[in-house]
Amino acid sequence: MRYPQRRGRLSVPGRKVRLATAAMLVATAVAACGGGQDGSAPKAPATIPELTKDPLTLSFIWFDWPPAHALEAFANAEYTKQRPNVTIKVNTVPNANWHDAMFTQFAAHKTDFDIPILDSQHIGEAVTNGNILDITDFVKKNIDVKAYNPYLLAAYGQFPQAETGKRDENASLYGLPLLGDTWTMIYRKDLIGDKPPQTWDEMISVAEKCQADNPGVSGLAFHQANGSDAAAVTYNTVNGVYGGNLWDSKKRKIEGVLNDAAGQQAMDVLVNKMKPLTAKGSGNWFIDEVNAAVAQGKACIAFNWIAASGGLLDPKQSTLGATREQILEKLGFATLPSQKTNLVPLGGMGMHVSAYSPEAKQAEALNFMKWFEQADIQKKWAAAGGVPSRTDALESPEFLNAQPFNQVYTDSVPRMRDMWNVPEYARLVDIENTNVNAALNGAKTPKDALDDIAKEQQAVLNASNRKGGGGL
Amino acid sequence: MSDLVPLTTDHPGQVASATPPAPGRSRRLSDRWLAVGFISPALLLLLAMSVFPLLWALYLSFTDYSATRGGPAQFVWFENYTAILTSAQVHLRALTTLIYVVGAVTLQTVLGFAIAYLISRRTHGRGLLTTLFLVPMMLSPVVVGLFWRFMLDAQFGVINSMLGSLGLGQVEWLTRQQTALISLIVVDTWQWTPFIMLIALAGLTAVPKYLYEAASIDRASEWFRFRTITLPLVWPLLLIAVLFRAIEAFRLFDLVYILTSGGPGVSTETLSFHVYKVAFLGFNTGTASAYGILMVLVVIVLTQLYLRYLNKLKED
């Protein structure tokens, strides 16, 4: 009696339910499979399409730091004079989530931002996946490219990657400069004197003496954390200064290049000469921690990104003086010391247009970019706390007088070198970060760390045709 | 009497189906359809949010699919699984996870049971004490991670400041290989000991008082009473708490992300943290899916073995 009844109960609605469930699973699977792209970046029109007169919010995505807030305030104050129906919203995420926040949305082929602000090294990944618009034709028609140092234009927009210091005029452009940046050396004038050290070796010996003369103050403070690109940029900087190379881009070769004699010397200098001059427990320091050490008078010489240095002059955040002038009596800003070369790290970011943004917003984004790259707007951006990229703005009194470290940026532009701008960037930088961090914190010897970086990075570059197990 | 029989049946549906539809109800709207109608929303939600993603991940785990690169997924069959199981990187993370799970769960069990035992012996203020001890468990792991990160900071942290006032040197809690994993275990223990305590307390209060009274009449020592009455009766319940905690600890991600980012180097990278990197740094979705499926399998197999042991314990 029971058995036939159970069968009967399942047979009427049960079969239909199962069929419906199976159909739903198949439909969802088909939907999930669909939407794949061929991977080429779609092209933006050369001429800006007609702009909407309806209210429109133009959204950016960046990580949470002072320039992001400065950009939102600046754009809402200035751009709305020309486009009163537009509101600018700069969405921010923690620095460590920046890449994930953008690329997970790209993966979904739907973004809640119209202008992603990509690190220069993210461009390759975004272009290869077709996530951002190719704006080559737009730039040709609307942007005065001669107003820029060619390398800056290339670094924030060109793919394939530009050779250091050069721009390939035949290469495609996918972005325009938003914020320039590089490292500045921050030094205590009251402890080491007004003249900053000129060579890397001199800098180390000055820091050593300063630390010995001033108990409680460490000789150096720099980025060592294993998140974002913190420890990697530190090593890359020392590597460049001591004449090393990150890779041979034409042969896609890292092993044997990164860990050559110059590379080994750079790692030795970083771990055995610089690390002992840092504060105990500073092995997880990044931008904020370095700034805190300087503001609290705990470091003789520090290295940090220029765009993140504004807070150092705020008396509310500093123990070095009650006014900006008093702080500036103690703090000096200089370009990085040179050694075998005078290379400095290229920082900053470009702005791009999301391929998944609605057409009206893409048109507005292009209009914003054209507006932003004008000479007078770049000077206003400089006065508002931004770091512009046009040469005329970089040499303008509005920029040079805005902050004491702005001259450092202008002087550093011809000395810049970037990392790898390839689709595998996120993995390459993670390998370098974790290994340099391991060396700085005693978990690996400098030689082992560098050899491991070269070996693992080379494996990532070689794995493009590998079947299965990618990413391990 | 005969009317009561159908009500006691263990198949209520049988009885319900025999009941004629209420007057005015559509003939098509039978109880079966009503049941299906009520269950469908929850079932659809479960299918869409749990079953489909799991099946989809299983499918992807046999392919080289990448969420960002797009394009069709090519079958690589067991290549992802082979690569994961033979990877030295994965073995290293598995060892780290094992040390973490064993360290944290053991510490939490000992401390949780000890606190519960002490609280159970109190007659006054037991409720207040229990509530206070439960506070860490109610906090978000991200909040816990952040304030412990500040407290453990070698330069500005309150822990080193206290050690300094005792004349002890600074300890690099989060940046040295030897101390970083210990710090993670300590923070996890701080947050989750109350969970074990709560379960153990429930077990302790359920021990019949007459057993202790009988033991007292026999002049049994405190240790004898603990060993022969308390522990055997609470042990099965405690093991269930240990099972829950072990599964949770095996999946640890948030504390690692906030406190150490897996550092120094990769010395505190757990399996979950590694899966995150595989999935989101290179967007190797196929590999990450296989990695996730393997982790689920490990949990299922270990849980089954554990439950068998629990059942055996119950039978004994």
XYZ file of N, CA, C and O in Angstrom, chain B residues 248-311:
256
model
N 35.776 24.696 10.659
C 35.910 26.157 10.533
C 37.381 26.552 10.383
O 37.735 27.364 9.532
N 38.226 25.967 11.235
C 39.653 26.314 11.213
C 40.294 25.892 9.898
O 41.177 26.570 9.373
N 39.847 24.792 9.346
C 40.376 24.303 8.077
C 40.118 25.309 6.954
O 40.885 25.411 6.011
N 39.023 26.066 7.091
C 38.662 27.028 6.041
C 39.195 28.434 6.322
O 38.794 29.386 5.659
N 40.074 28.569 7.315
C 40.501 29.910 7.752
C 41.010 30.785 6.604
O 41.887 30.387 5.860
N 40.449 31.961 6.503
C 40.905 32.918 5.491
C 41.030 34.326 6.082
O 42.067 34.972 5.979
N 39.951 34.793 6.712
C 39.858 36.206 7.102
C 40.973 36.671 8.039
O 41.564 37.731 7.822
N 41.261 35.879 9.074
C 42.301 36.306 10.021
C 43.667 36.383 9.340
O 44.447 37.305 9.596
N 43.930 35.427 8.468
C 45.217 35.427 7.741
C 45.299 36.679 6.866
O 46.317 37.381 6.843
N 44.208 36.957 6.183
C 44.177 38.110 5.259
C 44.452 39.415 6.006
O 45.215 40.258 5.531
N 43.852 39.557 7.179
C 43.981 40.822 7.917
C 45.291 40.880 8.699
O 45.985 41.887 8.681
N 45.642 39.788 9.362
C 46.778 39.846 10.290
C 48.139 39.752 9.608
O 49.052 40.511 9.923
N 48.295 38.800 8.709
C 49.644 38.560 8.157
C 49.721 38.596 6.640
O 50.822 38.580 6.099
N 48.596 38.601 5.962
C 48.567 38.463 4.498
C 49.341 37.226 4.058
O 49.914 37.182 2.982
N 49.404 36.248 4.929
C 50.109 35.014 4.589
C 51.592 35.043 4.904
O 52.286 34.052 4.728
N 52.100 36.178 5.374
C 53.531 36.339 5.582
C 53.991 35.962 6.973
O 53.170 35.586 7.806
N 55.287 36.049 7.257
C 56.327 36.473 6.316
C 56.501 35.463 5.177
O 56.427 34.264 5.425
N 56.748 35.976 4.006
C 56.791 35.116 2.820
C 55.430 34.469 2.652
O 54.428 35.158 2.554
N 55.399 33.136 2.652
C 54.115 32.424 2.561
C 53.935 31.537 3.795
O 53.155 30.603 3.771
N 54.650 31.864 4.872
C 54.690 30.931 6.007
C 53.382 30.831 6.781
O 53.224 29.900 7.564
N 52.453 31.764 6.607
C 51.144 31.589 7.268
C 50.017 31.487 6.230
O 48.863 31.717 6.552
N 50.394 31.173 5.003
C 49.349 30.990 3.988
C 48.647 29.657 4.195
O 49.283 28.605 4.143
N 47.342 29.701 4.431
C 46.566 28.473 4.587
C 46.038 28.041 3.217
O 46.166 28.783 2.239
N 45.414 26.880 3.172
C 44.881 26.382 1.900
C 43.840 27.345 1.329
O 43.852 27.651 0.133
N 42.953 27.860 2.186
C 41.910 28.774 1.703
C 42.520 30.048 1.122
O 42.053 30.569 0.106
N 43.557 30.554 1.787
C 44.213 31.772 1.308
C 44.872 31.507 -0.054
O 44.845 32.348 -0.950
N 45.439 30.316 -0.190
C 46.087 29.960 -1.451
C 45.056 29.827 -2.574
O 45.283 30.270 -3.700
N 43.895 29.232 -2.250
C 42.833 29.109 -3.254
C 42.416 30.502 -3.732
O 42.230 30.735 -4.936
N 42.303 31.422 -2.771
C 41.940 32.805 -3.121
C 42.947 33.395 -4.117
O 42.565 34.016 -5.113
N 44.225 33.165 -3.849
C 45.242 33.716 -4.758
C 45.152 33.076 -6.149
O 45.254 33.759 -7.157
N 44.972 31.761 -6.164
C 44.866 31.068 -7.462
C 43.641 31.587 -8.223
O 43.680 31.808 -9.430
N 42.554 31.800 -7.478
C 41.299 32.190 -8.129
C 41.309 33.643 -8.590
O 40.779 33.954 -9.654
N 41.896 34.537 -7.807
C 41.720 35.960 -8.109
C 42.976 36.688 -8.574
O 42.877 37.783 -9.107
N 44.165 36.143 -8.348
C 45.351 36.854 -8.846
C 45.591 36.517 -10.309
O 45.889 37.385 -11.111
N 45.454 35.259 -10.631
C 45.653 34.887 -12.032
C 44.348 34.529 -12.715
O 44.328 34.243 -13.893
N 43.266 34.526 -11.951
C 41.948 34.110 -12.445
C 42.028 32.755 -13.143
O 41.493 32.572 -14.227
N 42.734 31.816 -12.495
C 42.775 30.440 -12.997
C 41.579 29.696 -12.399
O 41.705 28.919 -11.445
N 40.418 29.947 -12.964
C 39.165 29.477 -12.387
C 39.083 27.953 -12.349
O 38.582 27.384 -11.379
N 39.572 27.297 -13.400
C 39.533 25.834 -13.445
C 40.350 25.229 -12.317
O 39.860 24.365 -11.575
N 41.574 25.696 -12.154
C 42.435 25.179 -11.086
C 41.830 25.476 -9.721
O 41.807 24.611 -8.838
N 41.347 26.702 -9.541
C 40.785 27.091 -8.247
C 39.552 26.244 -7.917
O 39.350 25.870 -6.755
N 38.757 25.905 -8.945
C 37.574 25.066 -8.707
C 38.004 23.675 -8.243
O 37.432 23.134 -7.293
N 39.015 23.127 -8.908
C 39.501 21.799 -8.512
C 40.052 21.835 -7.084
O 39.821 20.919 -6.284
N 40.758 22.896 -6.771
C 41.340 23.090 -5.433
C 40.211 23.121 -4.393
O 40.270 22.443 -3.349
N 39.148 23.879 -4.691
C 38.015 23.985 -3.779
C 37.307 22.651 -3.607
O 36.968 22.249 -2.490
N 37.120 21.936 -4.713
C 36.448 20.623 -4.645
C 37.272 19.655 -3.789
O 36.735 18.933 -2.949
N 38.587 19.686 -3.962
C 39.450 18.807 -3.169
C 39.340 19.133 -1.681
O 39.305 18.231 -0.831
N 39.267 20.425 -1.364
C 39.134 20.817 0.044
C 37.811 20.322 0.627
O 37.759 19.848 1.762
N 36.755 20.416 -0.164
C 35.449 19.921 0.299
C 35.528 18.413 0.533
O 35.036 17.895 1.540
N 36.184 17.702 -0.395
C 36.311 16.249 -0.253
C 37.067 15.883 1.019
O 36.682 14.956 1.732
N 38.144 16.613 1.288
C 38.935 16.336 2.496
C 38.049 16.493 3.733
O 38.041 15.635 4.635
N 37.281 17.578 3.769
C 36.404 17.823 4.921
C 35.367 16.705 5.046
O 35.130 16.182 6.138
N 34.779 16.303 3.918
C 33.734 15.261 3.966
C 34.322 13.935 4.473
O 33.761 13.294 5.360
N 35.470 13.551 3.930
C 36.074 12.274 4.323
C 36.444 12.290 5.808
O 36.109 11.363 6.563
N 37.105 13.370 6.241
C 37.514 13.446 7.651
C 36.297 13.473 8.568
O 36.287 12.849 9.624
N 35.257 14.171 8.151
C 34.050 14.247 8.968
C 33.395 12.880 9.100
O 32.934 12.496 10.174
N 33.366 12.142 8.007
C 32.776 10.803 8.045
C 33.532 9.894 9.010
O 32.927 9.183 9.815
N 34.864 9.947 8.935
C 35.675 9.132 9.850
C 35.406 9.520 11.297
O 35.254 8.673 12.175
N 35.305 10.813 11.496
C 35.087 11.357 12.836
C 33.715 10.926 13.364
O 33.576 10.507 14.519
N 32.711 11.015 12.491
C 31.357 10.644 12.917
C 31.265 9.153 13.231
O 30.565 8.754 14.162
N 31.984 8.360 12.474
C 32.006 6.929 12.773
C 32.591 6.683 14.152
O 32.110 5.846 14.908
N 33.660 7.425 14.455
C 34.277 7.302 15.780
C 33.286 7.723 16.859
O 33.152 7.065 17.900
N 32.555 8.809 16.587
C 31.561 9.292 17.556
C 30.469 8.253 17.785
O 30.068 8.000 18.924
N 30.000 7.642 16.696
C 28.961 6.625 16.819
C 29.450 5.418 17.614
O 28.732 4.855 18.429
